[in-house]
Short mmCIF file of C-alpha atoms in Angstrom, two decimals:
data_model
loop_
_atom_site.label_atom_id
_atom_site.label_comp_id
_atom_site.label_asym_id
_atom_site.label_seq_id
_atom_site.Cartn_x
_atom_site.Cartn_y
_atom_site.Cartn_z
CA MET A 1 14.19 -27.82 82.33
CA LEU A 2 12.49 -26.97 85.64
CA LYS A 3 10.74 -23.93 84.07
CA SER A 4 9.47 -26.07 81.19
CA ARG A 5 8.04 -28.65 83.61
CA ILE A 6 6.33 -25.92 85.64
CA ALA A 7 4.84 -24.38 82.48
CA LEU A 8 3.52 -27.75 81.33
CA ALA A 9 2.02 -28.50 84.74
CA ALA A 10 0.32 -25.12 84.82
CA SER A 11 -1.23 -25.63 81.39
CA LEU A 12 -2.64 -28.98 82.44
CA LEU A 13 -3.95 -27.60 85.73
CA PHE A 14 -5.85 -24.66 84.22
CA GLY A 15 -7.02 -26.40 81.06
CA ALA A 16 -5.46 -23.96 78.59
CA ALA A 17 -3.70 -25.70 75.74
CA ILE A 18 -0.44 -23.83 76.15
CA ALA A 19 2.56 -25.95 75.22
CA VAL A 20 6.12 -25.73 76.46
CA PRO A 21 7.96 -22.79 74.81
CA ALA A 22 9.49 -23.62 71.46
CA GLN A 23 13.24 -23.93 71.10
CA ALA A 24 13.20 -22.13 67.75
CA ALA A 25 16.45 -20.33 66.95
CA VAL A 26 14.71 -17.21 65.68
CA VAL A 27 17.22 -14.49 64.75
CA LEU A 28 16.59 -10.75 64.47
CA LEU A 29 18.18 -10.04 61.09
CA GLY A 30 17.63 -6.28 61.18
CA THR A 31 15.20 -3.41 61.64
CA GLY A 32 14.08 -0.75 59.18
CA SER A 33 11.58 2.07 59.51
CA ILE A 34 9.52 4.71 57.74
CA PRO A 35 9.43 8.08 59.59
CA GLY A 36 6.21 9.10 61.29
CA ASN A 37 6.09 12.36 59.33
CA ALA A 38 6.39 10.75 55.87
CA THR A 39 3.73 11.48 53.24
CA ASP A 40 2.16 9.18 50.65
CA GLN A 41 1.17 9.33 46.97
CA SER A 42 -2.59 9.71 47.60
CA GLY A 43 -2.65 13.25 46.21
CA LEU A 44 -4.72 14.41 49.19
CA THR A 45 -4.01 17.88 50.55
CA GLY A 46 -4.88 19.85 53.66
CA LEU A 47 -5.33 18.75 57.25
CA LEU A 48 -7.74 16.36 58.93
CA GLU A 49 -10.23 17.57 61.53
CA ASP A 50 -7.71 17.23 64.35
CA GLY A 51 -5.99 20.27 62.85
CA VAL A 52 -2.51 18.75 62.82
CA THR A 53 -2.49 15.62 60.65
CA PRO A 54 -1.96 16.04 56.88
CA LYS A 55 -4.45 14.00 54.87
CA ASN A 56 -1.54 12.31 53.09
CA GLN A 57 0.45 11.45 56.22
CA VAL A 58 1.83 7.93 56.33
CA GLY A 59 0.92 6.00 59.45
CA GLY A 60 -1.06 3.19 60.98
CA PHE A 61 -0.12 0.65 58.29
CA GLY A 62 1.67 -1.58 60.80
CA SER A 63 -1.84 -2.83 61.62
CA ALA A 64 -1.88 -5.11 58.60
CA ILE A 65 0.80 -6.27 56.16
CA THR A 66 1.13 -9.14 53.70
CA TYR A 67 3.68 -10.31 51.16
CA SER A 68 2.53 -9.80 47.58
CA GLY A 69 4.32 -12.90 46.30
CA LYS A 70 6.53 -10.83 43.99
CA ASN A 71 10.13 -9.76 44.62
CA SER A 72 10.34 -7.48 47.69
CA ARG A 73 6.81 -6.04 47.39
CA TYR A 74 4.45 -6.03 50.38
CA LEU A 75 0.92 -4.69 50.73
CA ALA A 76 -0.41 -2.90 53.79
CA THR A 77 -3.58 -1.16 54.93
CA PRO A 78 -3.45 1.68 57.46
CA ASP A 79 -6.17 1.51 60.09
CA ARG A 80 -8.92 4.11 60.62
CA GLY A 81 -6.57 7.06 61.02
CA PRO A 82 -5.63 9.37 63.87
CA ALA A 83 -7.76 10.42 66.88
CA ASP A 84 -9.68 7.14 67.27
CA GLY A 85 -11.96 7.50 64.29
CA THR A 86 -12.98 11.11 64.81
CA THR A 87 -11.48 12.35 61.55
CA SER A 88 -12.52 11.79 57.93
CA TYR A 89 -9.35 9.86 57.14
CA ILE A 90 -9.77 8.01 53.82
CA ASP A 91 -8.78 4.35 53.97
CA ARG A 92 -6.03 3.27 51.62
CA LEU A 93 -3.79 0.47 50.39
CA TYR A 94 -0.02 0.87 50.44
CA LYS A 95 2.53 -0.89 48.25
CA ILE A 96 5.78 -1.17 50.19
CA ASP A 97 9.15 -2.51 49.05
CA ILE A 98 11.28 -4.01 51.82
CA LYS A 99 14.82 -4.58 50.59
CA LEU A 100 17.18 -6.82 52.56
CA LYS A 101 20.91 -6.46 51.97
CA SER A 102 23.33 -8.87 53.58
CA LYS A 103 26.11 -7.32 55.67
CA GLY A 104 27.92 -10.55 56.37
CA PRO A 105 27.34 -14.16 57.50
CA TYR A 106 23.77 -15.06 58.49
CA GLY A 107 23.11 -14.14 62.12
CA PRO A 108 21.82 -11.37 64.40
CA ASN A 109 21.71 -7.95 62.70
CA SER A 110 23.29 -9.36 59.56
CA TYR A 111 20.97 -7.52 57.15
CA LEU A 112 20.33 -3.92 56.25
CA VAL A 113 16.55 -3.43 56.07
CA THR A 114 15.32 -0.65 53.77
CA PRO A 115 11.55 -0.11 53.45
CA THR A 116 10.21 2.25 50.77
CA LEU A 117 6.64 3.36 50.16
CA ALA A 118 6.16 2.61 46.44
CA GLY A 119 2.48 3.37 45.87
CA THR A 120 -0.84 4.41 47.38
CA SER A 121 -4.41 3.52 46.37
CA LEU A 122 -7.53 4.88 48.09
CA LEU A 123 -10.15 2.28 49.02
CA SER A 124 -13.64 2.60 47.56
CA ASN A 125 -16.80 0.54 47.15
CA LYS A 126 -18.15 -0.71 43.82
CA ASP A 127 -19.85 2.67 43.26
CA GLY A 128 -16.62 4.58 43.73
CA GLU A 129 -17.53 5.92 47.18
CA GLN A 130 -14.45 6.09 49.39
CA TYR A 131 -14.22 4.20 52.66
CA THR A 132 -13.30 6.24 55.72
CA GLY A 133 -12.21 5.66 59.28
CA TYR A 134 -14.69 8.32 60.43
CA ASN A 135 -16.83 6.52 63.01
CA LEU A 136 -20.03 8.45 62.17
CA GLU A 137 -20.17 7.05 58.64
CA PHE A 138 -22.63 4.22 59.17
CA ASP A 139 -26.31 3.76 58.48
CA ALA A 140 -29.00 3.12 61.08
CA THR A 141 -29.09 -0.62 60.43
CA GLY A 142 -25.33 -1.15 60.56
CA SER A 143 -25.58 -2.84 57.17
CA THR A 144 -22.73 -3.42 54.75
CA SER A 145 -23.64 -0.20 52.92
CA SER A 146 -21.72 1.56 55.66
CA LEU A 147 -18.70 3.58 54.57
CA ARG A 148 -16.96 3.53 57.94
CA PHE A 149 -14.18 0.99 57.69
CA ASP A 150 -11.31 0.16 60.02
CA PRO A 151 -8.85 -2.14 58.20
CA GLU A 152 -6.98 -4.42 60.59
CA GLY A 153 -6.04 -7.50 58.56
CA ILE A 154 -4.87 -8.04 54.97
CA ARG A 155 -3.94 -11.08 52.86
CA VAL A 156 -3.24 -11.35 49.16
CA ASP A 157 -5.34 -13.82 47.18
CA SER A 158 -3.92 -16.83 45.34
CA CYS A 159 -3.86 -14.92 42.05
CA GLY A 160 -1.82 -12.06 43.51
CA ASN A 161 -4.07 -9.41 41.95
CA SER A 162 -6.41 -8.62 44.84
CA VAL A 163 -6.43 -8.58 48.63
CA TYR A 164 -8.81 -9.59 51.39
CA VAL A 165 -9.18 -6.96 54.10
CA SER A 166 -10.86 -7.47 57.49
CA ASP A 167 -12.46 -4.67 59.47
CA GLU A 168 -13.22 -4.00 63.12
CA TYR A 169 -16.28 -1.79 62.80
CA GLY A 170 -18.63 -4.44 61.40
CA PRO A 171 -16.81 -6.65 61.40
CA TYR A 172 -16.72 -6.86 57.61
CA LEU A 173 -14.54 -8.83 55.23
CA TYR A 174 -14.05 -7.36 51.76
CA ARG A 175 -11.96 -8.08 48.69
CA PHE A 176 -10.20 -5.21 46.90
CA THR A 177 -8.26 -4.89 43.68
CA LEU A 178 -4.71 -3.57 44.01
CA ASN A 179 -6.11 -0.25 42.75
CA GLY A 180 -8.29 -0.08 45.84
CA GLN A 181 -11.76 -0.84 44.44
CA ARG A 182 -13.95 -3.38 46.22
CA LYS A 183 -14.71 -6.57 44.29
CA GLY A 184 -18.02 -8.39 44.58
CA GLN A 185 -20.11 -8.75 47.70
CA PRO A 186 -18.82 -8.78 51.29
CA ILE A 187 -17.75 -12.24 52.41
CA LYS A 188 -20.43 -13.63 54.72
CA LEU A 189 -19.47 -13.75 58.39
CA PRO A 190 -21.35 -15.39 61.27
CA ALA A 191 -24.14 -13.10 62.48
CA LYS A 192 -23.00 -13.56 66.08
CA LEU A 193 -19.97 -11.33 65.38
CA GLY A 194 -22.00 -8.23 64.54
CA ILE A 195 -23.90 -5.78 66.72
CA ASP A 196 -27.47 -4.45 66.45
CA LEU A 197 -26.84 -0.83 67.37
CA PRO A 198 -23.67 0.80 66.03
CA SER A 199 -22.63 4.10 67.56
CA SER A 200 -19.81 6.60 67.34
CA ASP A 201 -19.57 6.29 71.14
CA PRO A 202 -17.74 3.06 72.10
CA ASN A 203 -19.31 3.01 75.56
CA ALA A 204 -22.78 3.29 74.06
CA GLU A 205 -22.02 0.38 71.73
CA LEU A 206 -21.01 -1.78 74.68
CA ALA A 207 -23.97 -0.75 76.83
CA ASN A 208 -26.64 -1.06 74.13
CA ASN A 209 -25.71 -4.39 72.56
CA ALA A 210 -26.27 -7.85 74.00
CA PHE A 211 -24.12 -9.73 71.53
CA GLY A 212 -21.39 -9.22 68.94
CA ARG A 213 -17.87 -7.84 68.95
CA GLN A 214 -16.75 -5.35 71.56
CA ALA A 215 -16.17 -1.75 70.45
CA ASN A 216 -12.79 -1.53 68.68
CA ARG A 217 -12.26 -5.25 69.32
CA GLY A 218 -13.45 -6.78 66.07
CA MET A 219 -11.74 -8.89 63.41
CA GLU A 220 -8.22 -7.77 64.20
CA GLY A 221 -6.33 -10.52 62.40
CA LEU A 222 -6.65 -12.28 59.05
CA ALA A 223 -4.90 -15.34 57.58
CA ILE A 224 -5.26 -17.31 54.36
CA SER A 225 -4.43 -20.98 53.86
CA PRO A 226 -1.48 -21.72 51.55
CA ASP A 227 -3.85 -22.96 48.82
CA GLY A 228 -5.95 -19.78 49.10
CA ASN A 229 -9.20 -21.63 49.80
CA LYS A 230 -9.72 -20.83 53.49
CA LEU A 231 -9.72 -17.49 55.30
CA TYR A 232 -9.22 -17.22 59.06
CA GLY A 233 -10.54 -14.19 60.93
CA LEU A 234 -9.31 -13.65 64.47
CA MET A 235 -11.38 -11.64 66.95
CA GLN A 236 -9.26 -9.41 69.17
CA ASN A 237 -11.13 -10.31 72.35
CA ALA A 238 -14.24 -12.11 73.56
CA LEU A 239 -17.67 -11.44 72.06
CA ILE A 240 -20.14 -9.63 74.32
CA GLN A 241 -22.24 -12.81 74.69
CA ASP A 242 -19.12 -14.78 75.66
CA GLY A 243 -18.85 -13.15 79.07
CA ALA A 244 -16.70 -10.33 77.76
CA LEU A 245 -17.69 -7.62 80.24
CA ASP A 246 -18.69 -7.10 83.84
CA ALA A 247 -21.46 -4.78 85.03
CA SER A 248 -19.18 -1.75 84.70
CA LEU A 249 -18.28 -2.72 81.09
CA LYS A 250 -14.77 -3.73 82.09
CA ARG A 251 -13.18 -6.57 80.10
CA VAL A 252 -13.07 -9.75 82.17
CA ALA A 253 -12.88 -12.60 79.62
CA THR A 254 -9.93 -14.68 78.45
CA ASN A 255 -11.59 -16.32 75.46
CA SER A 256 -11.63 -15.43 71.79
CA ARG A 257 -12.97 -17.00 68.60
CA LEU A 258 -11.01 -17.90 65.47
CA ILE A 259 -13.33 -18.07 62.44
CA GLU A 260 -12.59 -20.43 59.52
CA LEU A 261 -14.26 -19.59 56.20
CA ASN A 262 -14.13 -22.22 53.45
CA GLN A 263 -14.57 -20.26 50.24
CA SER A 264 -15.33 -23.22 47.97
CA SER A 265 -17.90 -24.96 50.18
CA GLY A 266 -19.17 -22.03 52.22
CA GLU A 267 -18.64 -24.02 55.42
CA ILE A 268 -17.85 -22.01 58.55
CA LYS A 269 -16.08 -23.27 61.67
CA GLU A 270 -15.01 -21.57 64.89
CA TYR A 271 -12.24 -22.41 67.32
CA TYR A 272 -11.60 -21.45 70.93
CA TYR A 273 -8.44 -19.39 71.57
CA PRO A 274 -7.45 -19.01 75.26
CA LEU A 275 -5.82 -15.66 76.07
CA ASP A 276 -3.08 -15.61 78.69
CA ASN A 277 -4.59 -12.67 80.58
CA ILE A 278 -7.75 -10.52 80.60
CA GLY A 279 -5.60 -7.49 79.84
CA TYR A 280 -4.21 -8.91 76.60
CA GLY A 281 -5.55 -8.84 73.06
CA LEU A 282 -4.97 -10.66 69.77
CA ASN A 283 -3.62 -8.56 66.92
CA GLU A 284 -2.64 -10.70 63.96
CA ILE A 285 -2.61 -14.20 62.55
CA THR A 286 -0.69 -15.62 59.58
CA ALA A 287 -0.67 -19.17 58.23
CA VAL A 288 2.29 -21.51 58.64
CA ASN A 289 0.45 -24.30 56.81
CA ASP A 290 -3.14 -25.56 56.58
CA HIS A 291 -3.50 -26.08 60.33
CA GLN A 292 -0.76 -24.09 62.08
CA PHE A 293 -0.57 -20.31 62.46
CA LEU A 294 1.48 -17.60 64.12
CA VAL A 295 -0.55 -15.23 66.33
CA ILE A 296 0.39 -11.96 68.03
CA GLU A 297 -0.86 -11.71 71.62
CA ARG A 298 0.17 -8.62 73.57
CA ASP A 299 -0.50 -6.16 76.36
CA GLY A 300 -1.42 -2.50 75.83
CA LYS A 301 1.76 -0.95 77.19
CA ALA A 302 4.67 0.79 75.51
CA GLY A 303 8.32 1.50 76.26
CA ALA A 304 9.76 0.30 79.55
CA SER A 305 6.24 -0.60 80.75
CA ALA A 306 5.76 -3.17 77.98
CA ALA A 307 5.72 -6.63 79.53
CA PHE A 308 4.01 -8.99 77.09
CA LYS A 309 4.60 -8.92 73.33
CA LYS A 310 4.58 -12.50 72.13
CA VAL A 311 4.06 -14.52 68.98
CA TYR A 312 2.50 -17.94 69.51
CA LEU A 313 2.50 -20.93 67.21
CA ILE A 314 -1.04 -22.32 67.34
CA ASP A 315 -2.54 -25.48 65.88
CA ILE A 316 -6.22 -26.06 65.08
CA ALA A 317 -5.72 -29.78 64.35
CA GLY A 318 -7.83 -31.59 66.93
CA ALA A 319 -9.49 -28.38 68.17
CA THR A 320 -13.26 -28.40 68.67
CA ASP A 321 -15.57 -26.56 66.30
CA ILE A 322 -17.43 -24.25 68.72
CA ARG A 323 -19.72 -22.60 66.20
CA GLY A 324 -22.75 -24.18 67.84
CA ILE A 325 -21.89 -22.78 71.28
CA LYS A 326 -23.91 -19.59 71.62
CA SER A 327 -22.19 -18.35 74.77
CA LEU A 328 -18.77 -19.14 76.19
CA PRO A 329 -17.77 -18.73 79.84
CA ALA A 330 -15.68 -15.65 80.55
CA THR A 331 -12.77 -17.78 81.72
CA GLY A 332 -11.95 -21.44 81.51
CA VAL A 333 -12.51 -23.86 78.66
CA PRO A 334 -16.06 -25.29 78.42
CA SER A 335 -16.47 -28.97 79.18
CA GLY A 336 -15.93 -31.10 76.09
CA VAL A 337 -14.13 -28.35 74.18
CA THR A 338 -10.54 -28.68 72.99
CA PRO A 339 -9.05 -25.23 72.32
CA VAL A 340 -6.32 -24.48 69.81
CA SER A 341 -2.91 -25.51 71.08
CA LYS A 342 -0.45 -22.71 71.85
CA THR A 343 3.33 -22.80 71.83
CA LEU A 344 5.48 -19.75 72.51
CA PHE A 345 7.40 -19.07 69.31
CA LEU A 346 8.82 -15.56 69.65
CA ASP A 347 9.08 -13.19 72.60
CA LEU A 348 9.81 -9.74 71.18
CA LEU A 349 10.94 -8.51 74.61
CA ASP A 350 13.56 -11.23 74.97
CA PRO A 351 16.84 -9.44 75.87
CA ALA A 352 18.55 -11.44 73.11
CA TYR A 353 16.93 -9.17 70.51
CA GLY A 354 17.80 -5.87 72.19
CA LEU A 355 14.40 -4.37 71.30
CA ALA A 356 12.94 -3.85 74.77
CA GLY A 357 13.27 -0.42 76.34
CA ALA A 358 11.95 3.12 76.31
CA SER A 359 11.39 3.26 72.55
CA PHE A 360 9.59 -0.07 72.14
CA PRO A 361 6.14 0.50 70.58
CA GLU A 362 2.85 -0.45 72.21
CA LYS A 363 1.01 -1.72 69.15
CA ILE A 364 2.78 -4.69 67.61
CA GLU A 365 0.11 -5.60 65.07
CA GLY A 366 1.47 -6.80 61.71
CA LEU A 367 2.83 -10.23 60.80
CA ALA A 368 3.81 -11.67 57.43
CA PHE A 369 6.18 -14.22 55.99
CA GLY A 370 8.41 -12.87 53.23
CA PRO A 371 10.55 -14.62 50.61
CA ASP A 372 13.15 -17.10 51.84
CA LEU A 373 16.78 -16.06 52.02
CA SER A 374 19.43 -17.50 49.70
CA GLY A 375 20.45 -19.90 52.49
CA GLY A 376 16.91 -21.24 52.72
CA GLN A 377 15.94 -19.52 55.96
CA HIS A 378 12.41 -18.14 56.20
CA THR A 379 11.83 -14.44 56.84
CA LEU A 380 9.14 -13.10 59.14
CA ILE A 381 8.17 -9.42 59.12
CA VAL A 382 6.75 -7.92 62.33
CA THR A 383 5.36 -4.37 62.25
CA ASN A 384 3.92 -1.79 64.63
CA ASP A 385 0.99 0.60 64.32
CA ASN A 386 2.39 4.07 65.15
CA ASP A 387 -1.11 5.62 65.57
CA PHE A 388 -0.10 8.45 63.20
CA VAL A 389 2.15 10.00 65.87
CA THR A 390 4.86 11.80 63.91
CA ALA A 391 7.47 11.17 66.58
CA ASN A 392 6.94 7.42 66.29
CA PRO A 393 8.32 5.60 63.23
CA SER A 394 6.65 2.63 61.58
CA ASN A 395 9.11 -0.19 62.20
CA PHE A 396 9.82 -3.39 60.28
CA TYR A 397 11.43 -6.05 62.46
CA VAL A 398 12.79 -8.78 60.18
CA PHE A 399 13.41 -12.18 61.75
CA GLY A 400 15.14 -15.20 60.25
CA ILE A 401 13.87 -18.72 60.95
CA ASP A 402 15.84 -21.84 60.18
CA THR A 403 13.85 -24.44 58.26
CA ALA A 404 14.38 -27.00 61.05
CA ASP A 405 12.74 -24.66 63.55
CA LEU A 406 9.49 -24.40 61.58
CA PRO A 407 9.33 -27.80 59.87
CA GLY A 408 5.72 -27.58 58.74
CA TYR A 409 6.00 -24.25 56.95
CA THR A 410 4.26 -24.10 53.57
CA PRO A 411 4.46 -20.78 51.70
CA GLN A 412 1.30 -19.36 50.15
CA GLN A 413 0.77 -20.48 46.57
CA ILE A 414 0.46 -17.37 44.39
CA SER A 415 0.29 -17.58 40.62
CA SER A 416 -1.00 -15.38 37.82
CA CYS A 417 -4.63 -16.05 36.91
CA GLU A 418 -6.49 -15.40 33.68
#
């Protein structure tokens, strides 16, 4: 009780809308994995330019995962590939089956989790040109004709036959068929998110641009409302014009923007998300209902050094639309602005789960609700990006949530469309 009172007092003192930690009885049902040296069905052969990574190596897909709406099938997009975008890795879409088998009464470690890679589709534009994580594949204007693409968020549409994928390089937001071909035009994003001068050198991008996303800190998370009408793109960190960097290009801001895109009306809104620390970043967002979301906020440390790997329940109800604010302060909430509310929902390093330790991954980046269990409990899948390191598996942490502990949950409405 004393800790809760201290936390509440601190949130009021510093102006961040961080609520008292939730009392949710979230249970780790089980963990499954795909080995870091697994290969996919892409049909690609040979090695990438790093000289060690097979072109068909499975990896990086923990960056973005979504439930397909059918049986045990999930969809995932690996990120830009190994070696930080310096190889011609071809972007792709994975179809993954995650089977849960009960081992006994509902409770901790009561399920056997078996993930299987069921299919692979390479991503291409409408002309059949393949998207790549290679950071040199852009044109001089940084336009959407660029082929460099770093998938970081994925959500299935309300018909279940295509996916929305968000990218860090642009950022861009595209729609793809399940066969990997882009549909239609890119979804329009606020101009303030983009940069004028793209470069293969991240430091040059930071030094030469006065506004837009930071290098490798673009639209890291993507959510879709249960009715499929609204998309929510989450920036990993502050925009350059929002006080993101100091004179030495070091990150100093604790603000981020959550973008709401109304697909039927075209209306765009933005909300203020307060980070807990300048060293943390936002990695994923998934909808709980039409105003609440789960968000991954974490540090950049692995193993025994990992100290902050948390999932927050946030609420945009009552939050201020900050789209008209051209520049945010690096720290602190601007006068007259109400940020999203934050409540601690899941601490992955809580000793109760037994996950913390030398083998715990740095990049916890994927988040998706799966089908409910037979007892009515909700399932939440949490994944890691293994950075294509063969010694590191891609893990699937499956959590169970009692309906009383997430009372507002509304599953996404997915139905076959003509």
